[in-house]
XYZ file of C-alpha atoms in Angstrom:
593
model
C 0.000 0.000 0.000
C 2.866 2.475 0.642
C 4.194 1.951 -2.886
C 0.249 3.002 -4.021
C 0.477 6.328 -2.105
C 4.198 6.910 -3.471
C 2.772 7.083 -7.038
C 0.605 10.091 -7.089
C 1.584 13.644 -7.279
C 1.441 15.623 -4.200
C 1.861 19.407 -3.871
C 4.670 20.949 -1.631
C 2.352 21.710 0.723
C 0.563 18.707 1.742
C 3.468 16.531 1.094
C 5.310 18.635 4.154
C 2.313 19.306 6.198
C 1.586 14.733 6.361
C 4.581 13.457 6.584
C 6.362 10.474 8.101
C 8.755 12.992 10.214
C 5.025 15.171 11.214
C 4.957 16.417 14.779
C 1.147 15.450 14.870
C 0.546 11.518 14.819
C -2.573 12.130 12.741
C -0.366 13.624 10.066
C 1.390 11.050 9.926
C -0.697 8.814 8.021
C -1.228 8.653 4.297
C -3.408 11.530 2.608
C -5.668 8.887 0.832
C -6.009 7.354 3.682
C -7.214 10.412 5.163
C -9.679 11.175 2.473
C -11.094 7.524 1.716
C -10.711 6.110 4.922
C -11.616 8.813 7.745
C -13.445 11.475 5.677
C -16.438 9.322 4.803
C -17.041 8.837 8.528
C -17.432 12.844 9.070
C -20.463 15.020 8.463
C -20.407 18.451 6.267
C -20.381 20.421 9.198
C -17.643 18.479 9.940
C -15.466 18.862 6.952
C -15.957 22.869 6.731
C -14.800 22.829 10.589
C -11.676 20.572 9.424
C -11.186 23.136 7.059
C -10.336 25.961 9.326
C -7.246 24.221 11.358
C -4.728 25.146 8.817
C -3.730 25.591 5.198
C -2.774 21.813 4.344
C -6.750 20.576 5.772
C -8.247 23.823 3.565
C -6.857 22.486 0.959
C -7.112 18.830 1.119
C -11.135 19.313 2.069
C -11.271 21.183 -1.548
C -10.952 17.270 -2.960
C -13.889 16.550 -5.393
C -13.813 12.764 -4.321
C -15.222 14.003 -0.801
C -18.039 16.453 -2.770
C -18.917 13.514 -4.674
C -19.660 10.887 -2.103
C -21.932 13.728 -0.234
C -24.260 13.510 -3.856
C -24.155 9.595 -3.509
C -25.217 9.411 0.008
C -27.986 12.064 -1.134
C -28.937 9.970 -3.907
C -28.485 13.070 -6.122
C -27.822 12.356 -9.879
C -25.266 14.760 -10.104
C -23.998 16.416 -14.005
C -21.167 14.839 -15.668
C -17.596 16.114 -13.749
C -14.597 16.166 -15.963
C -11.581 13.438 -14.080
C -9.582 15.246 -12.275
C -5.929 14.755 -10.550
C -5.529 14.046 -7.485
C -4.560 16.705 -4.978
C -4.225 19.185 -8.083
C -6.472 22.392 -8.173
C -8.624 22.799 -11.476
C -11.669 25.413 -11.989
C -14.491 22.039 -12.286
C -13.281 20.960 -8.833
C -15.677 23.015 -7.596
C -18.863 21.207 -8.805
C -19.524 19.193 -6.596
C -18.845 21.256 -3.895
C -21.365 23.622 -4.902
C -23.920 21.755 -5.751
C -23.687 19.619 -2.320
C -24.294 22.966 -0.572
C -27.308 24.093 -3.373
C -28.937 20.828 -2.327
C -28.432 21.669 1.783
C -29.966 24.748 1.022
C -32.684 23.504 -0.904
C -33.284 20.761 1.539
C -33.522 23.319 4.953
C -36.006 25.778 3.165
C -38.325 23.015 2.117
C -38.439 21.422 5.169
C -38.846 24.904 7.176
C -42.996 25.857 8.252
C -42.069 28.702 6.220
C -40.571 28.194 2.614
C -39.143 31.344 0.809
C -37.869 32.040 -2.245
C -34.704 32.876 -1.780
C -33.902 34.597 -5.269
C -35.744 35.810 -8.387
C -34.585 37.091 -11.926
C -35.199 37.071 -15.669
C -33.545 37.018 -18.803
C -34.528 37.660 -22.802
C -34.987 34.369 -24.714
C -34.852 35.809 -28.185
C -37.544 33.106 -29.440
C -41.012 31.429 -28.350
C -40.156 29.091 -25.665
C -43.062 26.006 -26.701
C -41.893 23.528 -23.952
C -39.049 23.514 -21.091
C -36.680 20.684 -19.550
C -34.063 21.570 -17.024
C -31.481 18.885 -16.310
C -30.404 18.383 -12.996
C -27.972 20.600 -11.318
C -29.774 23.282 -13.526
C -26.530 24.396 -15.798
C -28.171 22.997 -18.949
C -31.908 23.112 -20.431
C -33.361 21.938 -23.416
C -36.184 23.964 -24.814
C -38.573 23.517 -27.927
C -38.578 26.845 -29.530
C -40.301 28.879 -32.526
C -38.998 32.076 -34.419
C -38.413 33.288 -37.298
C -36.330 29.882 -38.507
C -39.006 27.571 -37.606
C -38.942 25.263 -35.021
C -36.306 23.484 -33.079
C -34.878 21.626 -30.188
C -31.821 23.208 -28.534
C -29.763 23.003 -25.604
C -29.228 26.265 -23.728
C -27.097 27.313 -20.638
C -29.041 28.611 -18.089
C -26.588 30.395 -15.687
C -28.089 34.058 -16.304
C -28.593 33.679 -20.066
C -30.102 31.565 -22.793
C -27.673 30.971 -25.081
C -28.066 27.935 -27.242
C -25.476 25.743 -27.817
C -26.802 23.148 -30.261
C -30.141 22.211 -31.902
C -32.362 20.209 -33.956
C -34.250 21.669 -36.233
C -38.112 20.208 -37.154
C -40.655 20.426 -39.675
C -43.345 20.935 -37.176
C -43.932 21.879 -33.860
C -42.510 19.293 -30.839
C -44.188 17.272 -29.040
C -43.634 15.801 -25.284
C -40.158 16.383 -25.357
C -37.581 15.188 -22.755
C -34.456 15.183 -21.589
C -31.740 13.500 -19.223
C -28.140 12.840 -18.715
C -27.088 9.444 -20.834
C -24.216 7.885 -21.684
C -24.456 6.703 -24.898
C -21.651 5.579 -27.162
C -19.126 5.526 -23.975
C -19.279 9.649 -24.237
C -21.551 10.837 -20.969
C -23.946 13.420 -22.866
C -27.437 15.084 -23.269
C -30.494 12.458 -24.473
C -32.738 14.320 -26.240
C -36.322 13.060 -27.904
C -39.585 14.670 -28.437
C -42.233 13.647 -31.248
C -43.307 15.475 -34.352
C -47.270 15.399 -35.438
C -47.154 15.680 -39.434
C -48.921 14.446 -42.108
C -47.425 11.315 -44.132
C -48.703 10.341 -47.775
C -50.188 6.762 -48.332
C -51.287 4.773 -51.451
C -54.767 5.054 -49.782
C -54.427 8.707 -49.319
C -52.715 11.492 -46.924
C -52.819 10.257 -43.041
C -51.213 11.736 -39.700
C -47.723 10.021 -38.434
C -46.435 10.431 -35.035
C -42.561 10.447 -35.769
C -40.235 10.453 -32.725
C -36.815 11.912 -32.799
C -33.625 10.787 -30.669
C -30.517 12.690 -30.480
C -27.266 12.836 -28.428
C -24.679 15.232 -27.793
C -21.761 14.952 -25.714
C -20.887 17.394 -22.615
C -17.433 17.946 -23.851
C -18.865 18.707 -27.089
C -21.247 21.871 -25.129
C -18.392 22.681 -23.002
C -16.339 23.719 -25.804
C -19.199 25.767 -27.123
C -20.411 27.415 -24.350
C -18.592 30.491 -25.219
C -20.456 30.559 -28.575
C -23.642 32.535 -29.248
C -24.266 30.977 -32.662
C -26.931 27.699 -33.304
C -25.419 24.614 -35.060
C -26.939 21.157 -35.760
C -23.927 19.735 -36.514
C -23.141 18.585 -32.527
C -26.185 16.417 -32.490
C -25.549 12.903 -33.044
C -29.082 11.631 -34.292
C -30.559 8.401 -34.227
C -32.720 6.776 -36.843
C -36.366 8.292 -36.563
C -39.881 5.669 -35.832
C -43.195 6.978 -37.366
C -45.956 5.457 -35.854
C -49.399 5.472 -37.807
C -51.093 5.617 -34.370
C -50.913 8.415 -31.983
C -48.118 7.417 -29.301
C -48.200 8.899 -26.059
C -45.252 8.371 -22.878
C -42.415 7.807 -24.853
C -39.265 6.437 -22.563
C -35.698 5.916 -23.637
C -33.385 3.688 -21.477
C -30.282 1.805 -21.658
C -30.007 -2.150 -20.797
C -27.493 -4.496 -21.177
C -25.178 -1.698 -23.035
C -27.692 -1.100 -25.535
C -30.258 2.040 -26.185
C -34.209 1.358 -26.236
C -37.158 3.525 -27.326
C -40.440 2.571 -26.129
C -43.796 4.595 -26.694
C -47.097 3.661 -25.504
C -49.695 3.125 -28.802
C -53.170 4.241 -26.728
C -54.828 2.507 -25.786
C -52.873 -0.571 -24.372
C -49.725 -1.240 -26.517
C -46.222 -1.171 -25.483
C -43.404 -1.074 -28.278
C -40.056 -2.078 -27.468
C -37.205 -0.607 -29.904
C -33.671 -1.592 -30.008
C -32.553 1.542 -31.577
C -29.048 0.672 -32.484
C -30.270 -3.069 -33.929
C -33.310 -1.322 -35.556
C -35.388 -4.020 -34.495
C -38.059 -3.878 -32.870
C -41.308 -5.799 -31.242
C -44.488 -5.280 -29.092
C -47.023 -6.687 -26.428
C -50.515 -5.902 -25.605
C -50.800 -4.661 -21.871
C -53.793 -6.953 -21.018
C -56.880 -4.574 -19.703
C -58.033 -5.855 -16.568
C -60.543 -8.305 -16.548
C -62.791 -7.278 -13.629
C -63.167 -4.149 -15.847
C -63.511 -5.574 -19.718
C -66.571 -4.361 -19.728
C -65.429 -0.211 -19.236
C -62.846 1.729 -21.549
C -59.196 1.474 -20.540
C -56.180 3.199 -21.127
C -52.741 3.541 -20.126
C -51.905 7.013 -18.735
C -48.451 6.609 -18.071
C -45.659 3.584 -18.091
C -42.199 2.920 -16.424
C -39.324 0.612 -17.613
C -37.516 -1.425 -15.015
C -34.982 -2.968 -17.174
C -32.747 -4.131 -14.322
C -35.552 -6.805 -13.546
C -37.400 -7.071 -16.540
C -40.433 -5.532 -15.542
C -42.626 -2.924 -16.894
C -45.217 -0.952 -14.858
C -48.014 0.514 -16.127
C -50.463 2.962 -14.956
C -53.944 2.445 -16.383
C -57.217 4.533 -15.798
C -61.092 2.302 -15.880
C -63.198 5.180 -17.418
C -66.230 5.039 -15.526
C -67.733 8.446 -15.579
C -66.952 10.548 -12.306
C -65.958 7.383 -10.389
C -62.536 6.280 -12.463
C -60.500 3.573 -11.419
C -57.145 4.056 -11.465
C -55.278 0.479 -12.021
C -51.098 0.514 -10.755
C -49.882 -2.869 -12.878
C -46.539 -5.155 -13.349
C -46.076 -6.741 -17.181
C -42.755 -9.083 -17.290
C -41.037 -7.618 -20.691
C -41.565 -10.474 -23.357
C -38.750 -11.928 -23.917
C -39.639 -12.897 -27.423
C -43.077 -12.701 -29.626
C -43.463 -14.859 -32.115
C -41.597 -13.123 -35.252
C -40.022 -10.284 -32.918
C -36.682 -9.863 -31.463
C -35.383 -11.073 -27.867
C -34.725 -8.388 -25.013
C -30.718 -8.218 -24.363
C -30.042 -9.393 -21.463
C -30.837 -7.575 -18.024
C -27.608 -6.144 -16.233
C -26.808 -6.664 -12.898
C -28.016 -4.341 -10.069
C -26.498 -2.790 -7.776
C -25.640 -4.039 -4.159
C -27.447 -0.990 -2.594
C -30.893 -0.497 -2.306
C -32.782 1.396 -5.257
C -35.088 4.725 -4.404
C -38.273 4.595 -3.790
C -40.538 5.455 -6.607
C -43.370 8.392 -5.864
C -46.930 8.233 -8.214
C -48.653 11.512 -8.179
C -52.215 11.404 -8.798
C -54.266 14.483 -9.368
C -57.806 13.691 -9.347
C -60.626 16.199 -10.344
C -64.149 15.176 -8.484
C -62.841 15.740 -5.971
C -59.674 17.716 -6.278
C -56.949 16.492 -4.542
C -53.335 15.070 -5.049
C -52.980 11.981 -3.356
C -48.887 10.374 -3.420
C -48.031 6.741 -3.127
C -44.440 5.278 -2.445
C -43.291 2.486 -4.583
C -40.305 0.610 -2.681
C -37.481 -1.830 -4.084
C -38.186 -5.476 -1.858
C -34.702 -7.415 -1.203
C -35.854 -11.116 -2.865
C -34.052 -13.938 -2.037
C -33.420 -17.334 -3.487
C -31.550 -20.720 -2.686
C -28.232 -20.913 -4.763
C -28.675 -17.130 -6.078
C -27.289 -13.884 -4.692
C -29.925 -11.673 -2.919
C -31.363 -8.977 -5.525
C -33.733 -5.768 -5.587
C -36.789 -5.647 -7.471
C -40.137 -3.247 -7.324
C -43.281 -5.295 -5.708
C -46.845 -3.870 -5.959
C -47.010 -5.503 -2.444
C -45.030 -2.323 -1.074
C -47.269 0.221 -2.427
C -48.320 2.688 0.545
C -50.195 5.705 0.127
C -48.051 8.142 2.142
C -50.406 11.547 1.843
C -53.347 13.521 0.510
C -54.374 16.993 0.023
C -57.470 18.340 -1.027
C -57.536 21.321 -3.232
C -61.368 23.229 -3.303
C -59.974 26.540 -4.869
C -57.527 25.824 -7.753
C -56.298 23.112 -9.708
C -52.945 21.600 -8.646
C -50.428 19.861 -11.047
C -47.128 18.351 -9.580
C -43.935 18.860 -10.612
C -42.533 15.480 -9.466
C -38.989 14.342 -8.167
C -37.285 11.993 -6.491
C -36.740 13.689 -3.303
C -39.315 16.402 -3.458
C -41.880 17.985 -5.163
C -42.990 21.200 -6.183
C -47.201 22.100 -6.509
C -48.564 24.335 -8.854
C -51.455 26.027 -8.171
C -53.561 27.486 -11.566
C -56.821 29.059 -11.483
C -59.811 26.821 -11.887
C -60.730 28.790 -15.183
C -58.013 28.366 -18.091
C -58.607 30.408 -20.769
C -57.232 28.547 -24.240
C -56.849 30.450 -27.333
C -55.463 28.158 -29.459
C -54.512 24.198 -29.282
C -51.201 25.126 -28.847
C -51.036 28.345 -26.597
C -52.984 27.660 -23.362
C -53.068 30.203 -21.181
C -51.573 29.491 -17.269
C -53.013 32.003 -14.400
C -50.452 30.891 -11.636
C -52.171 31.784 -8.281
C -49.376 30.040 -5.998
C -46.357 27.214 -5.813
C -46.376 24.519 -3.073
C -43.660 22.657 -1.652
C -44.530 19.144 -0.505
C -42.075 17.206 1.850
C -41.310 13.285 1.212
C -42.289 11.805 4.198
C -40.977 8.474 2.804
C -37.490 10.060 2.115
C -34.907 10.397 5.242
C -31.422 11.872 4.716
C -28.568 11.452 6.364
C -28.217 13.784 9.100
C -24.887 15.140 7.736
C -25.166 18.848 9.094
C -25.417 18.149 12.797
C -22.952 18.019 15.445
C -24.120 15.259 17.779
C -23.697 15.731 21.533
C -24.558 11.884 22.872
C -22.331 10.008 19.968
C -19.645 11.465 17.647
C -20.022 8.320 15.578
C -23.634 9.096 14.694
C -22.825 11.946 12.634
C -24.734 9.780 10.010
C -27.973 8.535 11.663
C -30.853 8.761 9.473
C -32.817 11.793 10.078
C -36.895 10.472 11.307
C -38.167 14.035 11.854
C -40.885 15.575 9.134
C -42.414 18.981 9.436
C -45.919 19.457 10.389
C -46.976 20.109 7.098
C -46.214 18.108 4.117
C -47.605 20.870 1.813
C -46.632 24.898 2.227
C -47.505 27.314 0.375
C -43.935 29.315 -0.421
C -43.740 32.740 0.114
C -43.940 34.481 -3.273
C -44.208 38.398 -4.037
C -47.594 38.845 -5.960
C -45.784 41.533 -7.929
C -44.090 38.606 -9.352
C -46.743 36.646 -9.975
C -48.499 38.846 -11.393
C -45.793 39.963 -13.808
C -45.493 36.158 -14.818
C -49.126 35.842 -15.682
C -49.448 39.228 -17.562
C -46.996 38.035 -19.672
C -48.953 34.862 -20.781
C -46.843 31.697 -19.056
C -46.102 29.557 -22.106
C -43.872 26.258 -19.945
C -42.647 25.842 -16.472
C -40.015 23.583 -15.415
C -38.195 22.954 -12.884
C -34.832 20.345 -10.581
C -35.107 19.712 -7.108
C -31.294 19.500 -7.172
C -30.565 22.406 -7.221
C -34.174 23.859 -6.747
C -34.313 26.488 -9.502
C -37.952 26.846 -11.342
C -38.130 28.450 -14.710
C -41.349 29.718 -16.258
C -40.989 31.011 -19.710
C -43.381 33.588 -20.573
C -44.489 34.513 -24.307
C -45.237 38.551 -24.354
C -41.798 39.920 -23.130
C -39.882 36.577 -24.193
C -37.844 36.179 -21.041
C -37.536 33.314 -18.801
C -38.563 33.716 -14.989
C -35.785 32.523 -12.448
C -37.190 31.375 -9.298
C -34.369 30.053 -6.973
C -35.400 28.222 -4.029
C -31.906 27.515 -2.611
C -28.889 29.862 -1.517
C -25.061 29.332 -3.024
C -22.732 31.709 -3.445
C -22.131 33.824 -6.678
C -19.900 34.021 -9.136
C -17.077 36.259 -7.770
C -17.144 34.077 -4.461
C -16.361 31.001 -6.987
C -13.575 33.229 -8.399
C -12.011 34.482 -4.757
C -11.881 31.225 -3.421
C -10.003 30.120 -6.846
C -7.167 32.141 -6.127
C -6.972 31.883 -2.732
C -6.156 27.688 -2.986
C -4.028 28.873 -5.994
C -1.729 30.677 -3.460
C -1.831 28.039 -1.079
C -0.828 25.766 -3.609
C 2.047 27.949 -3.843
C 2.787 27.935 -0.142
C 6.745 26.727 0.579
C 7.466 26.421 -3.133
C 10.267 28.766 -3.493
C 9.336 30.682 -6.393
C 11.616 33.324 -5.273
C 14.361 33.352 -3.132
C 12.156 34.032 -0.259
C 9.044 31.463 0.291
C 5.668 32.995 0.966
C 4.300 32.955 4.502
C 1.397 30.819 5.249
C 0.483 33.251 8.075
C -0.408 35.967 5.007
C -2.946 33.571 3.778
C -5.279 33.320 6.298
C -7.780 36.276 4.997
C -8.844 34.226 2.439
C -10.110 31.061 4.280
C -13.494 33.259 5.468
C -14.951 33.202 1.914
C -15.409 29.413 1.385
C -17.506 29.126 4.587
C -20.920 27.594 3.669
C -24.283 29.607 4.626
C -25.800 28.861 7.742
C -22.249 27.280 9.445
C -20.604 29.853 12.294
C -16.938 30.371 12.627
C -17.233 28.885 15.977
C -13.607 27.540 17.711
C -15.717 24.889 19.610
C -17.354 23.186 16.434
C -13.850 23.205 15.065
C -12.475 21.155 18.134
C -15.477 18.620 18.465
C -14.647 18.167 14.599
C -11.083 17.208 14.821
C -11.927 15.083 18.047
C -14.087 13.313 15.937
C -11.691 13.016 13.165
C -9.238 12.113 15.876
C -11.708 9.267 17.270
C -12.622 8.101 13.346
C -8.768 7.420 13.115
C -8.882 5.274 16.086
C -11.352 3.546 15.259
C -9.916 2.734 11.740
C -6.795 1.587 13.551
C -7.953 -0.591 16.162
C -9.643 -2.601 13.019
């Protein structure tokens, strides 16, 4: 193990500072195994109290790896992060840093009695913004727009501007488009697909085709543009197009066993499976329920579980005001007479899945009631324990009724945002409704319980990671929004709202004044803070490197540790002790195993 440590680069700094020859026992042990074998044990508080002893622990908490495990043990699907060097400083270091202490932020203002919004502004669009997805962390959005060029799909930045960075341009207007972070091709990227409503010419005569479009584009490929103002198709990498002769609605794209799948739903109960790269492709009737043959049925919305085979399907009984609303598991066919065989189903993971939240917002009477889908550990004799979704652990966990407006969610996996339209929407065309927001809602997981990785325990300093069982009174809160700005959104005609509970920013694009509305629910530090704490570990790198004949002094340094304290944390000497006796008992620990 010594000979692993010898291998990687070290600056001056922390190569002096934990050293065989160190005054301090605890600097005498390895840096890695400081970072992967005592930091995982500590809290957040924890680390930005480390952080404060001295130059060589301000700069050694600045290691992405540490960031990184925070988003794992938050279950946040963090953006692609360029590899980085050990121990070396570069500007995307920062990341995951920042978006650990977004989520924190995000996290204490939803679960307060008293939500705010903790930021608000707007920014020109230059086009008609038709539809909105914002990818998590919220640096990237995809948009369906119209202008003078037509239409189009593009990927825009969304720190402050809306500059788009690549696109796909259409014949008609988009349809359902989505979005998320894919790797595809072995280069991590932006999945884009949407459908496109035209008409398509027949030996029997002219009939409407539902076409659905897949693209990719890598994030190396938008990094290099993002200083680029100018659209270009070119950095799309785009997939063979479907056209389906029967409206399609739900379409999902996922990756198993290393290869890419499209799957719409043909209303009312068909489920088509396409291997994208193979071009082949295959389908299975969804069964209707029996008990029910007798009533319409329909799917409303479907969910691929590739990892065990499974697909599950939400489906709606029509029976006048008293619908039934059906929650379903289909095993994915494995083959179907002349169609093509499913690839085979990778192995899952040795931690336990999320839970998976259904919304449903139901009309007569109004209300939004949530149920919690969890992963069940099966066993079997001879086999390795595995995860797999049960309809056995399907518990409602709340309901709200709503007598004044209608309420649509804006799910996610940790939280969801509520919002609230008037009961009378005012449509002036198919393709322009018209959105009177009166109000957003926060609602609060109760199913979901986070490591309690702020606190500074007081009966065990080993607990710093005990799961957190407290929920706020109320699961839904209104947030506090000015009405001027409500107001201004609505006079302007609200056109798409989106929204990522990672980082908790809500846009709403609105069509009169072309500008998209900024609603941040979180606090993180701007710009120039990103820019001051940049040079400050640049001259700490430089500590004891003799540049000139005379090193630097540590001791001139220490102004510029006060600007990477996170919101909400005090300078307080005492939390900075009880840290590094806990960091002190985590290394006892280790070595007594």
């Amino acid at each position: 193990m010594p000979g692993a440590y010898e291998k990687v680069f070290i600056p001056h700094l922390l190569s002096t500072t934990f050293a065989t020859n160190a005054v301090c026992a605890v600097q005498r042990l390895p840096i890695q195994l400081l970072v992967d074998g005592v930091f995982p044990y500590l809290s957040v508080g924890d680390i930005i109290a480390l952080r404060k002893l001295n130059h060589a622990f301000f700069l050694l908490t600045h290691e992405p790896v540490i960031w990184r495990r925070f988003l794992k043990k938050f279950n946040v699907q963090p953006p692609y992060i360029p590899a980085h060097v050990p121990y070396t400083l570069q500007a995307s270091d920062f990341k995951a840093e920042l978006m650990v202490a977004n989520f924190l932020s995000v996290q204490q203002n939803w679960e307060s009695s008293d939500p705010q919004l903790c930021g608000y502004y707007s920014f020109p669009t230059s086009c008609r913004i038709l539809e909105m997805k914002l990818l998590p962390g919220g640096e990237y959005g995809v948009a369906a727009v119209c202008d003078e060029a037509g239409y189009r799909v593009m990927v825009t930045e969304m720190n402050g501007r809306f500059v788009g960075l690549a696109g796909i341009s259409t014949v008609d207007r988009p349809h359902n488009l989505q979005a998320q972070y894919m790797t595809f091709n072995g280069r991590p990227g932006i999945m884009v697909w949407f459908v496109i409503i035209s008409d398509v010419e027949k030996p029997s005569g002219i009939s409407v085709g539902h076409t659905c479009h897949v693209g990719h584009i890598s994030l190396d490929t938008l990094s290099v543009r993002s200083d680029r103002t100018t659209l270009c198709a070119e950095p799309f990498e785009l997939l063979v197009p479907y056209t389906f002769a029967h409206p399609i609605h739900d379409v999902s794209v996922f990756m198993a066993g290393g290869n890419l799948y499209l799957a719409p739903v043909i209303l009312p109960n068909e489920v088509v499976i396409i291997n994208i790269e193979a071009n082949e492709a295959r389908s299975f009737i969804a069964s209707p329920d029996l008990a029910y043959e007798s009533f319409h049925q329909q799917i409303r919305t479907v969910r691929f579980l590739p990892e065990q085979g499974d697909v599950m399907v939400v489906r709606t009984v029509v029976n006048g005001p008293n619908d039934i609303h059906l929650l379903e598991l289909f095993s994915i066919p494995q083959a179907l007479g002349r169609t093509f065989q499913l690839s085979a189903v990778p192995d899952t993971d040795s931690d336990s899945p999320l839970p998976m939240s259904l919304y449903l917002e139901t009309e007569n009477p109004r209300s939004i009631i949530h149920y919690s889908i969890s992963p069940v550990l099966h066993t079997s004799y001879g086999a390795s324990p595995w995860w797999a979704y049960d309809l056995t652990s399907v518990v409602q966990q709340s309901a709200s009724m709503h007598s004044k407006d209608v309420v649509h969610v804006l799910p996610g996996t940790h939280r969801a945002l509520l919002c609230a339209v008037a009961d009378e929407e005012n449509v002036d065309d198919l393709y322009t409704p018209r959105i009177q927001l009166t109000g957003l809602r926060r609602y609060f997981n109760p199913e979901m319980r986070f490591p309690d990785l702020l606190s500074f325990p007081r009966e065990a300093l080993l607990k710093t990671q005990q799961l957190c069982g407290w929920r706020p009174k109320h699961l839904y809160r209104t947030i506090d929004i000015s009405p001027h700005i409500i107001g201004l959104v609505n006079r302007q005609k609200i056109m798409s709202v989106a929204w990522d509970e990672a980082s908790g920013r809500t846009c709403i694009a609105t069509q009169h004044d072309g500008r998209i509305h900024m609603l941040e629910f979180g606090r993180s530090a701007g710009p120039d803070a990103h820019l001051e704490r940049f040079d400050s570990l640049q001259k700490i790198l430089r500590i004891g490197q003799y540049e000139n004949p005379v090193p630097e002094s540590p001791y001139d340094e220490m102004a510029g540790l006060d600007i990477i304290e996170m919101e909400d944390e005090p300078d307080d000497l005492y939390r900075s002790q009880r840290s590094f006796a806990l960091f002190l008992l985590c290394i006892n620990v280790l070595l007594q195993l």
